[in-house]
């Protein structure tokens, strides 16, 4: 059973978004994504200061058998990148919801409306 | 009956019976009648083994093995007898790509040892499991530079081997990437021109040493300039010469590539040879080709396995950095055995003996008064001269004496008009060299 | 023997040598005369071992390998047929292997004759007008074939055609080669019979389509019986048809790709024409084209005038993709193979290969799920066990086969089925060998139900057991130097 967390926004490409403040959010990958990938060995992320655009590729997560593109669920400027994942990419398997990938300043909060709720995402991955 | 088809009539009958059909043709019933090929191929009738041997003996007579005194990328170095003995072992020769590591530790281990040897010769952190040849390896290095820097243009030294240049141009043209040349000055790549041409579009700078003229180029200042421009520095080198020459790492290179034919492989009418590609670990995910890594099995035993496969075509498909699948694995075994046999001292000695022979020939040729050196630069085992002897005369005289040498570089284009190539390896004896000099002394 | 565990570097003893080189002939010269700024300072981490050390080391590690001569090698799409030793003998002839490609043609007529004639034989077998033997491997041939297609369109002034249609069942090199050639892969789905869906194909045809890449039989081992309709549709839309020759073995003696409407193709000499796989190369991927496209084939080209063979570089060529004539000695082996078989036996390759595969298909379909009914060609694809209640996956089945002294088939390809097992016996396997394989596969199916732990733990009799691939990817130990650092840090 794939683990889900209430209160997060989900994308169809298996990323989640957690709103922190007015227009700051964390982005990560879901439990479904990490279990499909298997043991993560590498995470390829952009740098703080870069921008991401909704529905565009911004990096990749690599396991032994697959390399999945990361698709931005929202647009914005990257404030912080989770450096821990460089040395310990397996953290994504351990807890994909605590171990976020990026902290971004949202360009347009309305974009959240196009994402799924946890129920909707649960249906989607059935 | 035929020796490679084990089925007897009884076998076939039994198999057809199990399938409930009366002839093999029924298995092809899905194939449209219009495309079924109903006749024999218009190729010769079969030959028995002894007839084949006779056939090849006749073909052999139409070839002439010459004493090789020119190189231009392929060199007549000594091949230790152990190489053929070991590479012809079926377990190495007929096995498949090592995707099942449990029964491929032989292949995987020699690839790891090969990677280790390329690593130490180039000084860079990681080598892949091999590329097709030096020219395609260099083309792929250009792709790598573009992928890493996200820029679309490379600068190519004018002193690269023209075959390498042509292959790079073809590869870049179809991938819609761009290039420009750094001019040469007195036979070496010109740093002033490099300074002029570096800009934010440049992904990488590719040089070769020893270069097409056999000259060992000096890259002082190159690495700093290139780094400041946030481009990658790519050095193409005959791997054997790295036994004595400054390594790509010491030159400040980011990628090293080239050909390994000098490591115990025959000139083979051009192939198969072996390309190598090495880089720093920070770029490894943009490096094409297979990579072997060290690990252990579930009982803790030492083991080798293909790794980082998520970069490769069978997983990334259209997003892969390269399409390379088969490489030149068995030739990597040639190189590994050669380097194991030669070791660090043997490799140095090979280069030293080649250096000695080349410089002896050079001095003798210049002393005849009919040859002169337009460049006057340091060289190792190969050099370029101009001559007052008519081209036809020189070629005919050498050929009549069974020598392949003094090859005109103009086979690569008009811009090389008048330049001729000589190369000497540890195999060329004093008698052979003196003989060549004697022949040309009498010409005009 | 199989417990031999050393790396060549670990046999090193400073001062020991394994080579013999001539004495110095001209001691007045010395490499030390080059200015030090040109010379290397960094030490070389190369071994210092004796000749016997070298022999023992590589002989011992070879014992941990599995070649075609060890046993059954049913890798789908790889065509692991017998690699004849007479081919090796001919490829070892000094009169060929010691030739420099820049030698005047008058001194290499024998070598050029072999190359030229092989081109001709491949034309005959494929039904395409002209070949280049220069590509070094199948994937390289694909790239060159796509370059021909692009060159053709651009020469006609049509720069819009940048898309290549590829079925979702295709080998990964197809879309990868497309990208390397600066074009875009357009994927279409297969229908429920595992073949190209004509409606999906029609939906993507446009004036942006440069061509389509197809393997036939496809990667499921099934003949695309709509092939004439497919080539017609693509041609009508202005595109060219590319044939991926990986599965050509099924067609030898029965069908020629040119007759099916293909314009460009590559052949894998290391598959169909018996040249050895070498543990991953060197292979050879000759490219064949129609008469109209012949001018685009890469330089250098080998031509013949009356009885004389010569080398030509033409301006119309798409460019150069190899330094010289490709993997020449590999081509020479293929030439030898074709002369050995002759027209009489070449026409039996496809039929026997197909008979073998169908025999296996029929015998195993009671235990393994055959996703597409009907005859297969030279290879058969199963989607794991029929019994879906076990925890046993295709990976476990493959690993267990190793315990029985057989190489595993291709697994997890094509991607269309989650538990793909692709079996290609080739025509050089006897009924006895195939019956043994069938018996083992049935045994494994039973083990899956009754003792699945055996499969999960397999293999147990091979030189090593299953490997830790996560460790390999994370630790990135790619060289002996890395290994020494790892040992040092580990303490």
mmCIF file of C-alpha atoms in Angstrom, chain B residues 2 4-7 12 14-15 18-19 21 24-32 35-47 49 52-53 55-56 59-60 62-66 71-72 74 78-79 82 84 86 89-98 100-107 109-110 112-113 115-117 119-121 126 132-133 135-136 143 163 166-167 170-171 174-176 216-218 242-247 250 266-272 281 290-299 301-303 305 307-308 313 317-318 322-323 325-330 336 340-346 349-350 352-353 355-357 359-360 363 378 380 399 404 411 426 428-430 433, chain C residues 5-10 18-22 24-26 29-31 33-34 37-49 51 55 57-59 61-62 64-69 73 75 78 80 82-86 88-90 94-103 107-111 113-114 121 124-125 136-137 139-140 147 150-151 162 170 172-173 175-177 179-182 195 223 225 228 252-256 276-282 318-329 335-336 339-345 347-348 351-352 354 356 358-359 362 375 377 399 402 407 427-430 459 462-466 468 471-473 476-483:
data_model
loop_
_atom_site.group_PDB
_atom_site.id
_atom_site.type_symbol
_atom_site.label_atom_id
_atom_site.label_comp_id
_atom_site.label_asym_id
_atom_site.label_seq_id
_atom_site.Cartn_x
_atom_site.Cartn_y
_atom_site.Cartn_z
ATOM 1 C CA UNK B 2 25.836 -29.365 -43.082
ATOM 2 C CA UNK B 4 26.673 -26.167 -38.515
ATOM 3 C CA UNK B 5 23.129 -27.595 -38.754
ATOM 4 C CA UNK B 6 22.833 -30.458 -36.283
ATOM 5 C CA UNK B 7 19.286 -31.577 -37.244
ATOM 6 C CA UNK B 12 13.127 -32.632 -38.005
ATOM 7 C CA UNK B 14 9.999 -35.476 -34.644
ATOM 8 C CA UNK B 15 9.869 -31.727 -34.186
ATOM 9 C CA UNK B 18 5.213 -32.243 -32.085
ATOM 10 C CA UNK B 19 4.004 -29.078 -33.800
ATOM 11 C CA UNK B 21 2.638 -29.692 -39.129
ATOM 12 C CA UNK B 24 8.716 -26.038 -41.911
ATOM 13 C CA UNK B 25 7.133 -23.836 -44.583
ATOM 14 C CA UNK B 26 3.901 -23.858 -42.624
ATOM 15 C CA UNK B 27 5.607 -21.846 -39.908
ATOM 16 C CA UNK B 28 5.942 -19.010 -42.393
ATOM 17 C CA UNK B 29 2.269 -18.873 -43.338
ATOM 18 C CA UNK B 30 1.895 -15.421 -41.772
ATOM 19 C CA UNK B 31 4.380 -14.009 -44.234
ATOM 20 C CA UNK B 32 2.697 -12.426 -47.268
ATOM 21 C CA UNK B 35 7.582 -11.125 -50.163
ATOM 22 C CA UNK B 36 8.604 -14.759 -49.927
ATOM 23 C CA UNK B 37 11.974 -15.204 -51.616
ATOM 24 C CA UNK B 38 11.723 -18.373 -53.616
ATOM 25 C CA UNK B 39 15.128 -18.817 -55.150
ATOM 26 C CA UNK B 40 18.737 -19.243 -54.138
ATOM 27 C CA UNK B 41 20.761 -16.175 -53.290
ATOM 28 C CA UNK B 42 23.132 -15.294 -56.087
ATOM 29 C CA UNK B 43 26.201 -15.988 -53.973
ATOM 30 C CA UNK B 44 28.812 -18.690 -54.552
ATOM 31 C CA UNK B 45 28.239 -22.309 -53.717
ATOM 32 C CA UNK B 46 29.548 -23.644 -50.403
ATOM 33 C CA UNK B 47 33.228 -24.336 -49.810
ATOM 34 C CA UNK B 49 37.366 -25.905 -45.086
ATOM 35 C CA UNK B 52 38.535 -22.099 -48.099
ATOM 36 C CA UNK B 53 42.133 -22.262 -46.979
ATOM 37 C CA UNK B 55 40.952 -19.598 -51.505
ATOM 38 C CA UNK B 56 42.448 -17.404 -48.801
ATOM 39 C CA UNK B 59 43.773 -13.921 -51.815
ATOM 40 C CA UNK B 60 46.814 -13.536 -49.556
ATOM 41 C CA UNK B 62 47.268 -10.429 -53.805
ATOM 42 C CA UNK B 63 48.215 -8.612 -50.611
ATOM 43 C CA UNK B 64 51.657 -7.361 -49.793
ATOM 44 C CA UNK B 65 52.890 -7.047 -46.244
ATOM 45 C CA UNK B 66 55.140 -4.031 -46.175
ATOM 46 C CA UNK B 71 51.738 5.598 -38.947
ATOM 47 C CA UNK B 72 49.158 8.387 -39.052
ATOM 48 C CA UNK B 74 48.036 3.107 -36.744
ATOM 49 C CA UNK B 78 55.322 -5.416 -31.105
ATOM 50 C CA UNK B 79 52.509 -7.760 -30.074
ATOM 51 C CA UNK B 82 50.511 -14.115 -24.998
ATOM 52 C CA UNK B 84 46.646 -14.126 -29.176
ATOM 53 C CA UNK B 86 44.661 -15.578 -24.283
ATOM 54 C CA UNK B 89 40.065 -18.469 -25.370
ATOM 55 C CA UNK B 90 36.446 -19.125 -26.194
ATOM 56 C CA UNK B 91 35.216 -18.081 -22.794
ATOM 57 C CA UNK B 92 36.378 -14.570 -23.629
ATOM 58 C CA UNK B 93 35.753 -14.563 -27.331
ATOM 59 C CA UNK B 94 32.273 -15.977 -27.735
ATOM 60 C CA UNK B 95 30.631 -14.753 -24.561
ATOM 61 C CA UNK B 96 27.999 -12.072 -24.610
ATOM 62 C CA UNK B 97 27.884 -8.672 -22.926
ATOM 63 C CA UNK B 98 28.176 -9.276 -19.179
ATOM 64 C CA UNK B 100 24.494 -11.651 -16.021
ATOM 65 C CA UNK B 101 27.436 -10.971 -13.719
ATOM 66 C CA UNK B 102 27.288 -14.379 -12.022
ATOM 67 C CA UNK B 103 28.706 -16.048 -15.121
ATOM 68 C CA UNK B 104 30.606 -13.119 -16.590
ATOM 69 C CA UNK B 105 33.217 -12.366 -13.951
ATOM 70 C CA UNK B 106 35.943 -13.047 -16.509
ATOM 71 C CA UNK B 107 34.770 -10.291 -18.827
ATOM 72 C CA UNK B 109 37.177 -8.339 -14.284
ATOM 73 C CA UNK B 110 39.260 -7.597 -17.351
ATOM 74 C CA UNK B 112 37.680 -3.334 -14.552
ATOM 75 C CA UNK B 113 41.417 -3.866 -14.996
ATOM 76 C CA UNK B 115 39.436 0.817 -16.841
ATOM 77 C CA UNK B 116 42.069 0.950 -14.112
ATOM 78 C CA UNK B 117 44.886 1.061 -16.637
ATOM 79 C CA UNK B 119 42.644 5.669 -15.465
ATOM 80 C CA UNK B 120 46.269 5.631 -14.490
ATOM 81 C CA UNK B 121 47.583 6.450 -17.970
ATOM 82 C CA UNK B 126 37.110 7.219 -14.451
ATOM 83 C CA UNK B 132 34.725 1.883 -31.120
ATOM 84 C CA UNK B 133 37.874 3.785 -32.073
ATOM 85 C CA UNK B 135 37.871 9.082 -33.828
ATOM 86 C CA UNK B 136 34.366 8.157 -32.652
ATOM 87 C CA UNK B 143 28.856 15.465 -27.286
ATOM 88 C CA UNK B 163 40.117 11.243 -40.059
ATOM 89 C CA UNK B 166 35.958 14.198 -40.471
ATOM 90 C CA UNK B 167 34.235 11.872 -38.032
ATOM 91 C CA UNK B 170 29.839 14.221 -39.344
ATOM 92 C CA UNK B 171 28.651 13.483 -35.827
ATOM 93 C CA UNK B 174 23.754 15.499 -37.753
ATOM 94 C CA UNK B 175 23.196 16.312 -34.098
ATOM 95 C CA UNK B 176 23.027 19.954 -35.183
ATOM 96 C CA UNK B 216 54.304 16.771 -28.933
ATOM 97 C CA UNK B 217 52.364 19.969 -28.303
ATOM 98 C CA UNK B 218 52.790 22.281 -25.334
ATOM 99 C CA UNK B 242 51.000 8.487 -22.186
ATOM 100 C CA UNK B 243 53.449 6.025 -20.715
ATOM 101 C CA UNK B 244 56.030 8.785 -20.997
ATOM 102 C CA UNK B 245 54.283 12.001 -21.968
ATOM 103 C CA UNK B 246 52.538 14.426 -19.652
ATOM 104 C CA UNK B 247 49.154 12.931 -18.867
ATOM 105 C CA UNK B 250 48.658 16.913 -15.670
ATOM 106 C CA UNK B 266 47.651 -5.432 -35.306
ATOM 107 C CA UNK B 267 47.118 -2.607 -37.803
ATOM 108 C CA UNK B 268 44.376 -4.886 -39.158
ATOM 109 C CA UNK B 269 43.676 -2.888 -42.313
ATOM 110 C CA UNK B 270 42.114 -0.303 -40.039
ATOM 111 C CA UNK B 271 40.051 -2.345 -37.610
ATOM 112 C CA UNK B 272 39.094 -3.470 -35.113
ATOM 113 C CA UNK B 281 33.745 11.574 -11.705
ATOM 114 C CA UNK B 290 29.366 0.833 -20.341
ATOM 115 C CA UNK B 291 31.103 1.175 -16.971
ATOM 116 C CA UNK B 292 32.166 -1.656 -14.719
ATOM 117 C CA UNK B 293 32.130 -1.199 -10.964
ATOM 118 C CA UNK B 294 33.484 -3.098 -8.002
ATOM 119 C CA UNK B 295 31.080 -4.688 -5.541
ATOM 120 C CA UNK B 296 30.512 -7.975 -3.732
ATOM 121 C CA UNK B 297 27.961 -10.748 -3.970
ATOM 122 C CA UNK B 298 25.530 -11.755 -1.273
ATOM 123 C CA UNK B 299 28.135 -13.993 0.324
ATOM 124 C CA UNK B 301 32.791 -12.325 -2.292
ATOM 125 C CA UNK B 302 34.545 -9.766 -4.448
ATOM 126 C CA UNK B 303 32.561 -9.169 -7.649
ATOM 127 C CA UNK B 305 29.265 -5.637 -12.311
ATOM 128 C CA UNK B 307 26.866 -0.156 -13.284
ATOM 129 C CA UNK B 308 25.281 3.244 -13.818
ATOM 130 C CA UNK B 313 20.246 3.386 -24.253
ATOM 131 C CA UNK B 317 16.143 5.283 -24.729
ATOM 132 C CA UNK B 318 15.668 8.621 -26.484
ATOM 133 C CA UNK B 322 24.643 8.178 -26.679
ATOM 134 C CA UNK B 323 23.307 5.149 -28.543
ATOM 135 C CA UNK B 325 25.571 -0.639 -27.174
ATOM 136 C CA UNK B 326 28.329 -3.070 -28.310
ATOM 137 C CA UNK B 327 31.705 -1.539 -27.801
ATOM 138 C CA UNK B 328 35.054 -3.235 -28.449
ATOM 139 C CA UNK B 329 35.250 -5.429 -25.375
ATOM 140 C CA UNK B 330 37.611 -8.086 -26.695
ATOM 141 C CA UNK B 336 44.742 -5.136 -20.726
ATOM 142 C CA UNK B 340 49.864 -6.333 -17.864
ATOM 143 C CA UNK B 341 52.712 -7.894 -19.798
ATOM 144 C CA UNK B 342 54.550 -4.635 -20.453
ATOM 145 C CA UNK B 343 53.890 -3.049 -17.106
ATOM 146 C CA UNK B 344 55.103 0.467 -16.386
ATOM 147 C CA UNK B 345 58.696 -0.252 -17.347
ATOM 148 C CA UNK B 346 57.933 -2.067 -20.558
ATOM 149 C CA UNK B 349 60.900 1.143 -22.905
ATOM 150 C CA UNK B 350 58.602 0.768 -25.940
ATOM 151 C CA UNK B 352 62.029 5.028 -25.611
ATOM 152 C CA UNK B 353 63.020 2.507 -28.286
ATOM 153 C CA UNK B 355 61.921 7.533 -29.850
ATOM 154 C CA UNK B 356 65.473 6.348 -30.503
ATOM 155 C CA UNK B 357 64.651 4.773 -33.860
ATOM 156 C CA UNK B 359 65.321 10.258 -34.116
ATOM 157 C CA UNK B 360 68.019 8.146 -35.741
ATOM 158 C CA UNK B 363 68.821 12.708 -38.467
ATOM 159 C CA UNK B 378 59.767 17.889 -30.259
ATOM 160 C CA UNK B 380 58.268 10.985 -30.108
ATOM 161 C CA UNK B 399 57.232 0.437 -52.583
ATOM 162 C CA UNK B 404 55.376 1.734 -46.632
ATOM 163 C CA UNK B 411 46.006 12.224 -49.109
ATOM 164 C CA UNK B 426 60.640 -0.555 -31.521
ATOM 165 C CA UNK B 428 62.258 -1.301 -36.859
ATOM 166 C CA UNK B 429 65.828 -2.595 -36.871
ATOM 167 C CA UNK B 430 68.961 -0.620 -37.685
ATOM 168 C CA UNK B 433 66.307 1.994 -41.186
ATOM 169 C CA UNK C 5 40.137 -13.971 -6.760
ATOM 170 C CA UNK C 6 43.041 -11.676 -7.526
ATOM 171 C CA UNK C 7 43.312 -8.565 -9.609
ATOM 172 C CA UNK C 8 46.366 -8.354 -11.855
ATOM 173 C CA UNK C 9 47.650 -5.431 -9.795
ATOM 174 C CA UNK C 10 47.698 -7.633 -6.712
ATOM 175 C CA UNK C 18 56.864 -10.004 -18.352
ATOM 176 C CA UNK C 19 58.086 -8.577 -21.604
ATOM 177 C CA UNK C 20 61.027 -8.952 -23.922
ATOM 178 C CA UNK C 21 62.021 -6.002 -26.045
ATOM 179 C CA UNK C 22 64.996 -5.526 -28.353
ATOM 180 C CA UNK C 24 68.666 -0.326 -27.440
ATOM 181 C CA UNK C 25 69.971 0.181 -30.943
ATOM 182 C CA UNK C 26 70.675 3.900 -30.834
ATOM 183 C CA UNK C 29 69.139 9.099 -28.315
ATOM 184 C CA UNK C 30 66.965 8.961 -25.248
ATOM 185 C CA UNK C 31 63.536 10.147 -24.392
ATOM 186 C CA UNK C 33 66.236 14.487 -24.181
ATOM 187 C CA UNK C 34 62.730 15.857 -24.501
ATOM 188 C CA UNK C 37 57.750 20.002 -19.332
ATOM 189 C CA UNK C 38 56.513 17.523 -21.964
ATOM 190 C CA UNK C 39 57.070 14.418 -19.887
ATOM 191 C CA UNK C 40 54.834 12.863 -17.311
ATOM 192 C CA UNK C 41 55.680 13.135 -13.658
ATOM 193 C CA UNK C 42 52.770 11.207 -12.166
ATOM 194 C CA UNK C 43 53.537 7.583 -11.366
ATOM 195 C CA UNK C 44 51.889 4.820 -13.366
ATOM 196 C CA UNK C 45 49.825 2.318 -11.434
ATOM 197 C CA UNK C 46 50.542 -0.531 -13.843
ATOM 198 C CA UNK C 47 51.423 -4.067 -12.741
ATOM 199 C CA UNK C 48 54.891 -5.594 -12.749
ATOM 200 C CA UNK C 49 54.329 -9.282 -13.328
ATOM 201 C CA UNK C 51 54.660 -13.702 -18.357
ATOM 202 C CA UNK C 55 48.854 -16.388 -18.441
ATOM 203 C CA UNK C 57 45.679 -14.677 -14.265
ATOM 204 C CA UNK C 58 43.717 -14.379 -17.476
ATOM 205 C CA UNK C 59 43.268 -18.118 -17.861
ATOM 206 C CA UNK C 61 39.419 -15.423 -14.846
ATOM 207 C CA UNK C 62 38.323 -16.885 -18.181
ATOM 208 C CA UNK C 64 34.557 -17.686 -14.628
ATOM 209 C CA UNK C 65 33.036 -16.851 -17.984
ATOM 210 C CA UNK C 66 30.445 -18.587 -20.125
ATOM 211 C CA UNK C 67 30.892 -18.678 -23.887
ATOM 212 C CA UNK C 68 28.883 -20.302 -26.665
ATOM 213 C CA UNK C 69 31.202 -23.298 -26.395
ATOM 214 C CA UNK C 73 22.934 -19.466 -24.951
ATOM 215 C CA UNK C 75 19.558 -14.839 -25.599
ATOM 216 C CA UNK C 78 21.352 -11.658 -29.855
ATOM 217 C CA UNK C 80 24.218 -16.525 -30.168
ATOM 218 C CA UNK C 82 28.127 -21.077 -33.129
ATOM 219 C CA UNK C 83 31.189 -18.943 -34.003
ATOM 220 C CA UNK C 84 33.194 -21.063 -36.473
ATOM 221 C CA UNK C 85 36.887 -21.490 -35.804
ATOM 222 C CA UNK C 86 37.833 -21.480 -39.478
ATOM 223 C CA UNK C 88 39.300 -17.166 -36.662
ATOM 224 C CA UNK C 89 42.029 -18.876 -38.640
ATOM 225 C CA UNK C 90 41.385 -16.699 -41.684
ATOM 226 C CA UNK C 94 49.272 -12.190 -41.438
ATOM 227 C CA UNK C 95 48.703 -11.220 -45.051
ATOM 228 C CA UNK C 96 45.523 -9.499 -43.916
ATOM 229 C CA UNK C 97 46.078 -8.391 -40.359
ATOM 230 C CA UNK C 98 49.367 -6.658 -41.029
ATOM 231 C CA UNK C 99 48.047 -4.404 -43.771
ATOM 232 C CA UNK C 100 47.923 -0.668 -43.205
ATOM 233 C CA UNK C 101 44.741 0.869 -44.648
ATOM 234 C CA UNK C 102 46.718 3.665 -46.312
ATOM 235 C CA UNK C 103 48.816 1.246 -48.343
ATOM 236 C CA UNK C 107 49.244 -3.935 -52.456
ATOM 237 C CA UNK C 108 45.901 -4.796 -50.874
ATOM 238 C CA UNK C 109 43.815 -6.231 -53.697
ATOM 239 C CA UNK C 110 43.088 -9.401 -51.739
ATOM 240 C CA UNK C 111 41.822 -7.441 -48.730
ATOM 241 C CA UNK C 113 38.305 -8.037 -52.801
ATOM 242 C CA UNK C 114 37.017 -9.590 -49.570
ATOM 243 C CA UNK C 121 26.780 -10.858 -50.850
ATOM 244 C CA UNK C 124 22.059 -10.206 -52.491
ATOM 245 C CA UNK C 125 20.858 -11.501 -49.156
ATOM 246 C CA UNK C 136 31.498 -0.581 -36.102
ATOM 247 C CA UNK C 137 28.372 -2.034 -34.467
ATOM 248 C CA UNK C 139 23.834 0.807 -33.025
ATOM 249 C CA UNK C 140 26.479 2.561 -35.102
ATOM 250 C CA UNK C 147 22.086 9.901 -41.243
ATOM 251 C CA UNK C 150 18.402 12.813 -43.037
ATOM 252 C CA UNK C 151 20.922 13.482 -45.808
ATOM 253 C CA UNK C 162 12.830 15.554 -38.354
ATOM 254 C CA UNK C 170 11.691 -1.352 -30.288
ATOM 255 C CA UNK C 172 16.486 1.093 -26.884
ATOM 256 C CA UNK C 173 19.146 1.845 -29.480
ATOM 257 C CA UNK C 175 15.214 6.001 -30.098
ATOM 258 C CA UNK C 176 18.724 6.672 -28.775
ATOM 259 C CA UNK C 177 20.193 6.652 -32.295
ATOM 260 C CA UNK C 179 18.354 11.519 -30.774
ATOM 261 C CA UNK C 180 22.054 11.262 -31.624
ATOM 262 C CA UNK C 181 21.108 11.973 -35.246
ATOM 263 C CA UNK C 182 19.320 15.165 -34.243
ATOM 264 C CA UNK C 195 2.254 -5.927 -34.120
ATOM 265 C CA UNK C 223 6.370 -11.342 -38.324
ATOM 266 C CA UNK C 225 2.372 -9.406 -41.735
ATOM 267 C CA UNK C 228 3.687 -4.143 -47.245
ATOM 268 C CA UNK C 252 17.718 -15.920 -44.127
ATOM 269 C CA UNK C 253 16.468 -18.021 -46.976
ATOM 270 C CA UNK C 254 12.886 -16.806 -46.802
ATOM 271 C CA UNK C 255 12.516 -13.054 -47.118
ATOM 272 C CA UNK C 256 14.671 -10.111 -48.172
ATOM 273 C CA UNK C 276 32.023 -13.625 -32.108
ATOM 274 C CA UNK C 277 30.422 -11.339 -29.545
ATOM 275 C CA UNK C 278 33.736 -10.854 -27.749
ATOM 276 C CA UNK C 279 32.117 -10.153 -24.393
ATOM 277 C CA UNK C 280 30.582 -7.002 -25.844
ATOM 278 C CA UNK C 281 32.339 -6.321 -29.143
ATOM 279 C CA UNK C 282 33.945 -5.781 -31.551
ATOM 280 C CA UNK C 318 27.036 11.810 -45.693
ATOM 281 C CA UNK C 319 30.507 12.118 -44.217
ATOM 282 C CA UNK C 320 32.839 9.815 -42.369
ATOM 283 C CA UNK C 321 31.834 7.713 -39.372
ATOM 284 C CA UNK C 322 34.959 5.599 -38.980
ATOM 285 C CA UNK C 323 38.643 6.249 -39.529
ATOM 286 C CA UNK C 324 38.875 3.616 -42.244
ATOM 287 C CA UNK C 325 36.982 0.497 -43.273
ATOM 288 C CA UNK C 326 35.256 -0.293 -39.997
ATOM 289 C CA UNK C 327 36.046 -3.472 -38.093
ATOM 290 C CA UNK C 328 37.645 -5.059 -41.125
ATOM 291 C CA UNK C 329 38.748 -8.318 -39.503
ATOM 292 C CA UNK C 335 32.874 -13.310 -45.487
ATOM 293 C CA UNK C 336 34.385 -16.643 -44.486
ATOM 294 C CA UNK C 339 31.663 -18.775 -48.275
ATOM 295 C CA UNK C 340 31.415 -21.738 -45.901
ATOM 296 C CA UNK C 341 27.628 -21.921 -46.044
ATOM 297 C CA UNK C 342 27.213 -21.010 -49.674
ATOM 298 C CA UNK C 343 23.873 -20.416 -51.316
ATOM 299 C CA UNK C 344 22.747 -23.939 -50.514
ATOM 300 C CA UNK C 345 22.985 -23.581 -46.759
ATOM 301 C CA UNK C 347 18.666 -20.589 -47.315
ATOM 302 C CA UNK C 348 18.249 -23.081 -44.498
ATOM 303 C CA UNK C 351 13.852 -22.187 -41.513
ATOM 304 C CA UNK C 352 15.907 -24.127 -38.955
ATOM 305 C CA UNK C 354 12.328 -20.811 -36.789
ATOM 306 C CA UNK C 356 13.753 -24.521 -33.155
ATOM 307 C CA UNK C 358 8.501 -22.884 -32.400
ATOM 308 C CA UNK C 359 9.415 -26.248 -30.976
ATOM 309 C CA UNK C 362 4.980 -25.277 -28.156
ATOM 310 C CA UNK C 375 3.664 -19.158 -34.695
ATOM 311 C CA UNK C 377 9.754 -16.834 -35.933
ATOM 312 C CA UNK C 399 19.290 -16.853 -12.337
ATOM 313 C CA UNK C 402 22.621 -20.521 -14.588
ATOM 314 C CA UNK C 407 22.924 -19.001 -20.061
ATOM 315 C CA UNK C 427 19.778 -22.926 -35.976
ATOM 316 C CA UNK C 428 23.054 -24.313 -34.613
ATOM 317 C CA UNK C 429 21.458 -25.987 -31.575
ATOM 318 C CA UNK C 430 20.535 -29.654 -31.673
ATOM 319 C CA UNK C 459 22.282 -19.068 -8.611
ATOM 320 C CA UNK C 462 28.188 -20.164 -10.293
ATOM 321 C CA UNK C 463 31.531 -18.425 -9.503
ATOM 322 C CA UNK C 464 29.666 -15.698 -7.644
ATOM 323 C CA UNK C 465 26.095 -15.291 -6.396
ATOM 324 C CA UNK C 466 23.815 -12.317 -6.990
ATOM 325 C CA UNK C 468 24.920 -5.837 -4.782
ATOM 326 C CA UNK C 471 26.698 -0.685 -3.661
ATOM 327 C CA UNK C 472 28.332 -0.572 -7.089
ATOM 328 C CA UNK C 473 26.306 2.472 -8.155
ATOM 329 C CA UNK C 476 31.547 4.315 -7.751
ATOM 330 C CA UNK C 477 34.676 2.180 -7.514
ATOM 331 C CA UNK C 478 35.697 2.158 -11.153
ATOM 332 C CA UNK C 479 39.425 1.504 -10.979
ATOM 333 C CA UNK C 480 42.120 -0.117 -8.896
ATOM 334 C CA UNK C 481 42.991 3.332 -7.580
ATOM 335 C CA UNK C 482 39.399 3.785 -6.374
ATOM 336 C CA UNK C 483 39.573 0.326 -4.845
#
